[in-house]
Coordinates of C-alpha atoms and ligand atoms in Angstrom, one line a residue:
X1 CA 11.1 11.8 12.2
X2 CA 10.2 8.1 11.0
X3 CA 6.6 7.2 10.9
X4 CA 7.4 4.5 14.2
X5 CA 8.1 7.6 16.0
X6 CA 5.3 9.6 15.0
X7 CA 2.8 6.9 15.8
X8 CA 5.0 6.1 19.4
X9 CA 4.9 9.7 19.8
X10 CA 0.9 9.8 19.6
X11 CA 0.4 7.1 21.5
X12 CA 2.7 8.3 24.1
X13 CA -0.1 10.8 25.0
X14 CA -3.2 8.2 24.4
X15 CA -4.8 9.4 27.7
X16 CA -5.7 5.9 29.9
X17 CA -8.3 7.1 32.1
X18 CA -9.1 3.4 33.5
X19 CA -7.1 1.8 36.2
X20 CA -7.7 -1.5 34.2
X21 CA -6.6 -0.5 31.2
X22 CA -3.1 0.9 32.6
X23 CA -2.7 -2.7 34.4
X24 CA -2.9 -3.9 31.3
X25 CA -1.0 -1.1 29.4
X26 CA 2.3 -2.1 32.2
X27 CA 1.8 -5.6 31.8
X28 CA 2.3 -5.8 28.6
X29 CA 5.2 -3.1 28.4
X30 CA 7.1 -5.4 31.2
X31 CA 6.2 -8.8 29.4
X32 CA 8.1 -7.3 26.5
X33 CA 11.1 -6.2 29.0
X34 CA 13.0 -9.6 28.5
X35 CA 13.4 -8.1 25.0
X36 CA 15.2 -5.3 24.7
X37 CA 13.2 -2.3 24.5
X38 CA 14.4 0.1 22.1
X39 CA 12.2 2.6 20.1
X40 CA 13.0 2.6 16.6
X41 CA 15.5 0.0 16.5
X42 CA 15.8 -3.1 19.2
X43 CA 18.6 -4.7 17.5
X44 CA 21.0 -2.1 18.8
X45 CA 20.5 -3.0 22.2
X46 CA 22.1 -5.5 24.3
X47 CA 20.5 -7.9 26.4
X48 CA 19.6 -6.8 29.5
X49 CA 19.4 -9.8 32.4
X50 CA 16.6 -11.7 32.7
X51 CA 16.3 -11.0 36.6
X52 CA 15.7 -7.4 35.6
X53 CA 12.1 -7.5 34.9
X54 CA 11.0 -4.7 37.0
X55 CA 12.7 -1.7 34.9
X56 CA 12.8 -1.2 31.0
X57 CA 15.3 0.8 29.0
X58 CA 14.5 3.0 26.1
X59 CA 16.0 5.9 24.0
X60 CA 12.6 7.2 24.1
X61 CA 11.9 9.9 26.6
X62 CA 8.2 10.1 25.7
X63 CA 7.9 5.9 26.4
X64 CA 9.8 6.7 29.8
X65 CA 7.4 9.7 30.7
X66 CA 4.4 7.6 30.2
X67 CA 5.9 4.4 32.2
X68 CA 6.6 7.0 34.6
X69 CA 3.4 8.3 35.0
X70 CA 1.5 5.2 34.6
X71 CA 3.5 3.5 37.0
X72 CA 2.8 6.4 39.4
X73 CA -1.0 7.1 38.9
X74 CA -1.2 3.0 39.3
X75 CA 0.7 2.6 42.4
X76 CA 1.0 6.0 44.3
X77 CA 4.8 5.6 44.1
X78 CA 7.6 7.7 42.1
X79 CA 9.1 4.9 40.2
X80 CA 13.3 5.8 40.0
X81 CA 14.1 6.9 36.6
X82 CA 17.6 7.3 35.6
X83 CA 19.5 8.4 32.2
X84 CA 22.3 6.2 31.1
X85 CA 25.1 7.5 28.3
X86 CA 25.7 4.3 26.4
X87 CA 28.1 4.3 23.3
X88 CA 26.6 1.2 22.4
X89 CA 23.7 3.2 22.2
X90 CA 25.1 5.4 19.6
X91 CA 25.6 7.9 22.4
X92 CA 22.2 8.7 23.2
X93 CA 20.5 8.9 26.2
X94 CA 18.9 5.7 27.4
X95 CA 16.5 6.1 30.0
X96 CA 16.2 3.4 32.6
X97 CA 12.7 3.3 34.4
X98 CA 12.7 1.4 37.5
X99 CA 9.5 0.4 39.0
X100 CA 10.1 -1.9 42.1
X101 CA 13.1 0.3 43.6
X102 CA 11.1 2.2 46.0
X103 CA 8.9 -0.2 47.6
X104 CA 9.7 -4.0 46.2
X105 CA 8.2 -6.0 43.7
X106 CA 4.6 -5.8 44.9
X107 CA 4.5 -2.2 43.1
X108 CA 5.6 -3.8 40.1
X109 CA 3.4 -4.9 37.1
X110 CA 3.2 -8.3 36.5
X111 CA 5.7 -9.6 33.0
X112 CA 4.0 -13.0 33.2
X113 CA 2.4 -14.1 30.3
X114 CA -0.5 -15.8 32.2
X115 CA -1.3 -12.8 34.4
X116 CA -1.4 -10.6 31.1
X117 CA -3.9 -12.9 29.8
X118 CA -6.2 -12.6 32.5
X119 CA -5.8 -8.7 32.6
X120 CA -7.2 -8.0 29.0
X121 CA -10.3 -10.0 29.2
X122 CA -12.1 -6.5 28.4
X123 CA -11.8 -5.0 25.0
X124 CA -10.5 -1.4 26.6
X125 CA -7.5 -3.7 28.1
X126 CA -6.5 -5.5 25.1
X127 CA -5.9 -2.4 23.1
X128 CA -3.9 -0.8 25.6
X129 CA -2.3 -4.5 26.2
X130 CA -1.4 -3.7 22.4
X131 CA -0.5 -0.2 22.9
X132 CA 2.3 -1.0 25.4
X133 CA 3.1 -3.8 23.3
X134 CA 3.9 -1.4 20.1
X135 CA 5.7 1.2 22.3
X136 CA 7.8 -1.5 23.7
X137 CA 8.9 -3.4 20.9
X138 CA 6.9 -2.3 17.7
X139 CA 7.5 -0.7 14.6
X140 CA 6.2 0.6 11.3
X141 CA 8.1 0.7 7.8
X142 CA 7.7 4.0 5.9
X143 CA 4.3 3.2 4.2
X144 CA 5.4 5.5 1.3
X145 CA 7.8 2.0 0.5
X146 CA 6.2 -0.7 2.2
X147 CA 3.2 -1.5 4.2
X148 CA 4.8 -3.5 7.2
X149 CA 4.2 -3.0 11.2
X150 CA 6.1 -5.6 13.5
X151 CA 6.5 -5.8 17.3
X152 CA 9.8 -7.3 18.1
X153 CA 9.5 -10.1 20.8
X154 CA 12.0 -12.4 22.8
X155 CA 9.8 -14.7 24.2
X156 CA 7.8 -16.8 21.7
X157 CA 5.1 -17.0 24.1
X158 CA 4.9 -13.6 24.3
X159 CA 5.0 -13.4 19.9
X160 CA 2.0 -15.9 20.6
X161 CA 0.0 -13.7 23.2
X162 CA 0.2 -10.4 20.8
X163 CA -0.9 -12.5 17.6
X164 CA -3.9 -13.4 19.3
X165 CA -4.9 -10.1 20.9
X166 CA -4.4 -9.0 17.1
X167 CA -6.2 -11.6 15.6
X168 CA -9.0 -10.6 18.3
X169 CA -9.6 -7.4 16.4
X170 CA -9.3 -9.3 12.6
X171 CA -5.7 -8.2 12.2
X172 CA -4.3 -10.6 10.4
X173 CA -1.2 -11.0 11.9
X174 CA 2.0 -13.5 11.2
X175 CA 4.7 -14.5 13.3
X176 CA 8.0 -14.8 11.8
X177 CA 11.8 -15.9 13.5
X178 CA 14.5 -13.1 13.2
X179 CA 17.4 -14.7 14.2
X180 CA 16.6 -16.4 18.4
X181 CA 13.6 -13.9 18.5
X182 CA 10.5 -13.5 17.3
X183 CA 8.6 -11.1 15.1
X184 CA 4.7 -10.6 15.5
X185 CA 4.1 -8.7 11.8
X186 CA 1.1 -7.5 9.4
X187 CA 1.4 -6.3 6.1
X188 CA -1.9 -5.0 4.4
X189 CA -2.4 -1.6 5.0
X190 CA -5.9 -2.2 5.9
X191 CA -4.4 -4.2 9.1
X192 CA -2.0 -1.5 9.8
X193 CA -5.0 1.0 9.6
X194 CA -6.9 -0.8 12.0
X195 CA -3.8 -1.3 14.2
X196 CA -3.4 2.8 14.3
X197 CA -7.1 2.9 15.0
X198 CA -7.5 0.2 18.1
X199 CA -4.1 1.4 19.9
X200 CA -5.1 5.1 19.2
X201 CA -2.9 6.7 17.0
X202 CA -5.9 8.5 15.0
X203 CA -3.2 11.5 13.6
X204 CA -0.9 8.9 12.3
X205 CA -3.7 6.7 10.8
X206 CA -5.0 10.4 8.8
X207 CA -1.9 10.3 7.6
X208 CA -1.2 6.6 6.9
X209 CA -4.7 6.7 4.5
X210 CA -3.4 10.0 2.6
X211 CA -0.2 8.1 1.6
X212 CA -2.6 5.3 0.7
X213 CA -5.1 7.4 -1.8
X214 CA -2.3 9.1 -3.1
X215 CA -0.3 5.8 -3.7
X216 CA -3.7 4.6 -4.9
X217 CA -4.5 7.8 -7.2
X218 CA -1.1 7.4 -8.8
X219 CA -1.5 3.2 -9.9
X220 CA -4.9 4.5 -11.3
X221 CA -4.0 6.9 -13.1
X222 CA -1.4 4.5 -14.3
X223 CA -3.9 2.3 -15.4
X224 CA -5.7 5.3 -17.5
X225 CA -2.7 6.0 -19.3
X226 CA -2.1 2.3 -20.3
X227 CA -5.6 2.1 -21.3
X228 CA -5.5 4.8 -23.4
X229 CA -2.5 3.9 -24.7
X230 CA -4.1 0.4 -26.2
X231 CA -7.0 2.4 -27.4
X232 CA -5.1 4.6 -29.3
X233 CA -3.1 1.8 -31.0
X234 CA -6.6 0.4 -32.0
X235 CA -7.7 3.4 -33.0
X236 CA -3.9 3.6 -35.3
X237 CA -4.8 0.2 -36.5
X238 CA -8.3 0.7 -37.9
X239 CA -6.5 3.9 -39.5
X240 CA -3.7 1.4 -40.9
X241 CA -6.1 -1.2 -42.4
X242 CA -8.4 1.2 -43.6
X243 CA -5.7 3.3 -45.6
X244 CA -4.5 -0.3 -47.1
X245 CA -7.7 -0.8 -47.9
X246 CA -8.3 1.9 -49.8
X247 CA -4.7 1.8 -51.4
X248 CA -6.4 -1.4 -52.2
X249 CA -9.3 -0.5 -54.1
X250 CA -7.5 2.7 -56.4
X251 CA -4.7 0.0 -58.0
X252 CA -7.6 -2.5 -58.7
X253 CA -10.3 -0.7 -59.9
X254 CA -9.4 2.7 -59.0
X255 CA -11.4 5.7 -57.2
X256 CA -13.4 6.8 -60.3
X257 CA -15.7 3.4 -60.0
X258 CA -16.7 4.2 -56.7
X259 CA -19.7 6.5 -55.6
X260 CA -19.0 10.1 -55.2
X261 CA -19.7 9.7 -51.1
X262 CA -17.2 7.0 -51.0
X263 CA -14.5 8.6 -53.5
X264 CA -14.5 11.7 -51.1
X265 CA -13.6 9.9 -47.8
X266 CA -11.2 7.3 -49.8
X267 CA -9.5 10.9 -50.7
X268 CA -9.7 12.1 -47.9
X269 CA -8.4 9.4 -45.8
X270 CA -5.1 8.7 -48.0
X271 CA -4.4 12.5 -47.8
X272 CA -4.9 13.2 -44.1
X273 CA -3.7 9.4 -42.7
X274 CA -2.8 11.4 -39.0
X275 CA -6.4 12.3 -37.8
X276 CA -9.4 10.6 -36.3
X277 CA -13.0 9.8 -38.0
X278 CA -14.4 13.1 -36.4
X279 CA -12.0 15.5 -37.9
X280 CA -12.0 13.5 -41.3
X281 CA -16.1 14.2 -41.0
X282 CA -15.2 17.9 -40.3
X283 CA -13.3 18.6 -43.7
X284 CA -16.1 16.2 -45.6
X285 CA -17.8 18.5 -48.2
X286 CA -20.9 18.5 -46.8
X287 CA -19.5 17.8 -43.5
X288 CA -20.1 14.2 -41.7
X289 CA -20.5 13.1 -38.3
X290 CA -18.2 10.4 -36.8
X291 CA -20.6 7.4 -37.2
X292 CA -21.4 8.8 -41.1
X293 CA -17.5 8.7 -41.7
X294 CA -17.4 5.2 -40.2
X295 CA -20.1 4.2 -42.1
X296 CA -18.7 5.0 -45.0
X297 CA -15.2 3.2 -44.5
X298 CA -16.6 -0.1 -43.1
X299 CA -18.5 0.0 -46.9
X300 CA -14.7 0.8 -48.3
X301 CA -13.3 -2.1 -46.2
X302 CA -16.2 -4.9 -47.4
X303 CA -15.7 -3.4 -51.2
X304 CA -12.0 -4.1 -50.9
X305 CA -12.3 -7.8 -49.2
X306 CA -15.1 -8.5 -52.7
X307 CA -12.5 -7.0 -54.6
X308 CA -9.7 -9.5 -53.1
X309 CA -12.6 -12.5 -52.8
X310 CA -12.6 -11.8 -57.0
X311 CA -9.0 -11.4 -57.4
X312 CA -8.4 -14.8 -55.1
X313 CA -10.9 -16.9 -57.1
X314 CA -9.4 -15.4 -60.5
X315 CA -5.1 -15.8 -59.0
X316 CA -5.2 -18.3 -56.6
X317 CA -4.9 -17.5 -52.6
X318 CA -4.1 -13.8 -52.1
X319 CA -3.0 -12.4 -48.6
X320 CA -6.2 -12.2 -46.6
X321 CA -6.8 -9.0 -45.1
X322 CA -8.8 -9.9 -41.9
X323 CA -5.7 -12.0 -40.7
X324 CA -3.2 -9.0 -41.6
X325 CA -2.4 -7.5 -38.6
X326 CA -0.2 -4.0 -38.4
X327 CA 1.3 -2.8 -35.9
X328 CA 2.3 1.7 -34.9
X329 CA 5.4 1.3 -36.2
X330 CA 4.3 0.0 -39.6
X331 CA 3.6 2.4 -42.6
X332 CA 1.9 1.0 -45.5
Ligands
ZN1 ZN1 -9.6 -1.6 30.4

């Protein structure tokens, strides 16, 4: 099942226990009825007339139950509901739910524009305004690929209408032309997040935010693993320059005119180039700790750049160290 028809699914049974916020609900369902109201995918769908404004068609049987019953706890009427084979519809059932049938337009909700405005001046009646809005014409991109919710609208003035209700609770919305129509859209997950939350689709929005730590965890733990990469190539780099410099100092003046504590580290260091500061303390004789190693090569390193500061002022320019960068690839 895609994630549009979990979340139409769960808001399919969003009980509306005020009669104000079901006006609301079927106003906006019906405004969206000059579109065609497919769940899942709109586009398949031809255009049903404009003068048929009192009856929406969907593929989805839980959006026609809930018409239904809204329509019939509003007015106290059995709205006609009939199912339609359609091959255009990739042979599935389209259900046809007809509310003026029975008793004439006045049991119909109102698909004006204007008369929706004036019905969700009350924050319960905007998000169910929204709600009806989604079921009608919305849908959500699997958030494992992209973070994208859109609700497909004919009417421009009705793309208008839903941008503001969104914008109402700091959605962020855009509004974008797909061929004649247009396209009411968010994109940050945060907005999709507090779309699931306002229309009520708490389940789907549980599941939305797991996809989002996990997505999350994974570009973090990304980041760890590049870190440590750099600091392990510093980490080979010291090791580089510090075995250069100590190659450095035995074919100038050699190990024997260094200090004992310094000859064993130089040692140690050329013969064991693959480990870190804290094993090379750990094989010292007596053994060192990590800052006592390091100590003791940062007095290698300045004894090799007087040694090259000498040789430079006796043979001209030499190759300054400090500017001599290696690389992981590089043995000296
Ligand atoms: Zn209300």
């Amino acid at each position: 099942m895609s994630f549009s028809s979990v979340i139409k699914e769960e808001l399919c049974r969003v009980e509306a226990p005020r009669e104000c916020c079901t006006r609301a609900e079927l106003a906006a369902v019906f405004c969206m009825n000059a579109a065609p109201i497919m769940a899942g995918a709109p586009d398949a769908v031809s255009q049903p007339p404009a003068a048929e404004r009192d009856h929406i068609v969907t593929e989805n049987a839980a959006f026609a139950r809930r018409v239904f019953n809204l329509l019939r706890g509003l007015y106290r009427v059995s709205p006609d509901i009939t199912i339609r084979k359609n091959r255009r519809l990739k042979k599935h059932a389209a259900y046809i739910v007809c509310a003026g049938a029975q008793s004439g337009p006045a049991h119909s909700p109102d698909a004006d524009i204007d008369k929706l405005r004036r019905l969700t001046r009350k924050t319960c009646c905007k998000k169910a305004a929204l709600r009806g809005a989604f079921l009608a014409g919305g849908s959500v991109t699997d958030p494992e690929k992209l973070y994208h919710l859109e609700i497909f609208c004919k009417r421009p003035e009705a793309a208008r209408f839903f941008a503001e209700l969104m914008a109402r609770f700091s959605l962020k919305p855009k509004i974008t032309a797909r061929g004649e129509y247009e396209i009411v859209y968010v994109k940050e997950s945060e907005s999709i997040v507090n779309f699931l939350n306002v229309t009520g689709a708490h389940r789907a929005l549980m599941s939305l935010e797991n996809i989002r730590i996990v997505k999350e965890m994974r570009n973090s733990v990304n980041r760890i693993v590049n870190c440590e990469t750099a600091n392990l190539e510093k980490t080979v780099n010291a090791s580089l320059r510090q075995i250069a410099n100590i190659m450095y100092i035995r074919r100038t003046i050699g190990f024997d005119a260094l200090p004992p504590s310094l000859r064993e580290i130089a040692e140690l260091r050329v013969g064991n180039r693959e480990i870190g500061l804290l094993e090379l303390g750990q094989i010292a004789n007596p053994p060192l700790g990590k800052s006592g190693v390091n100590h003791r090569l940062r007095k290698l390193d300045q004894i090799a750049e007087e040694l090259r500061g000498a040789n430079g002022r006796r043979a001209g320019p030499s190759l300054s160290q400090k500017n001599q960068t290696f690389s992981i690839r590089e043995r000296p």
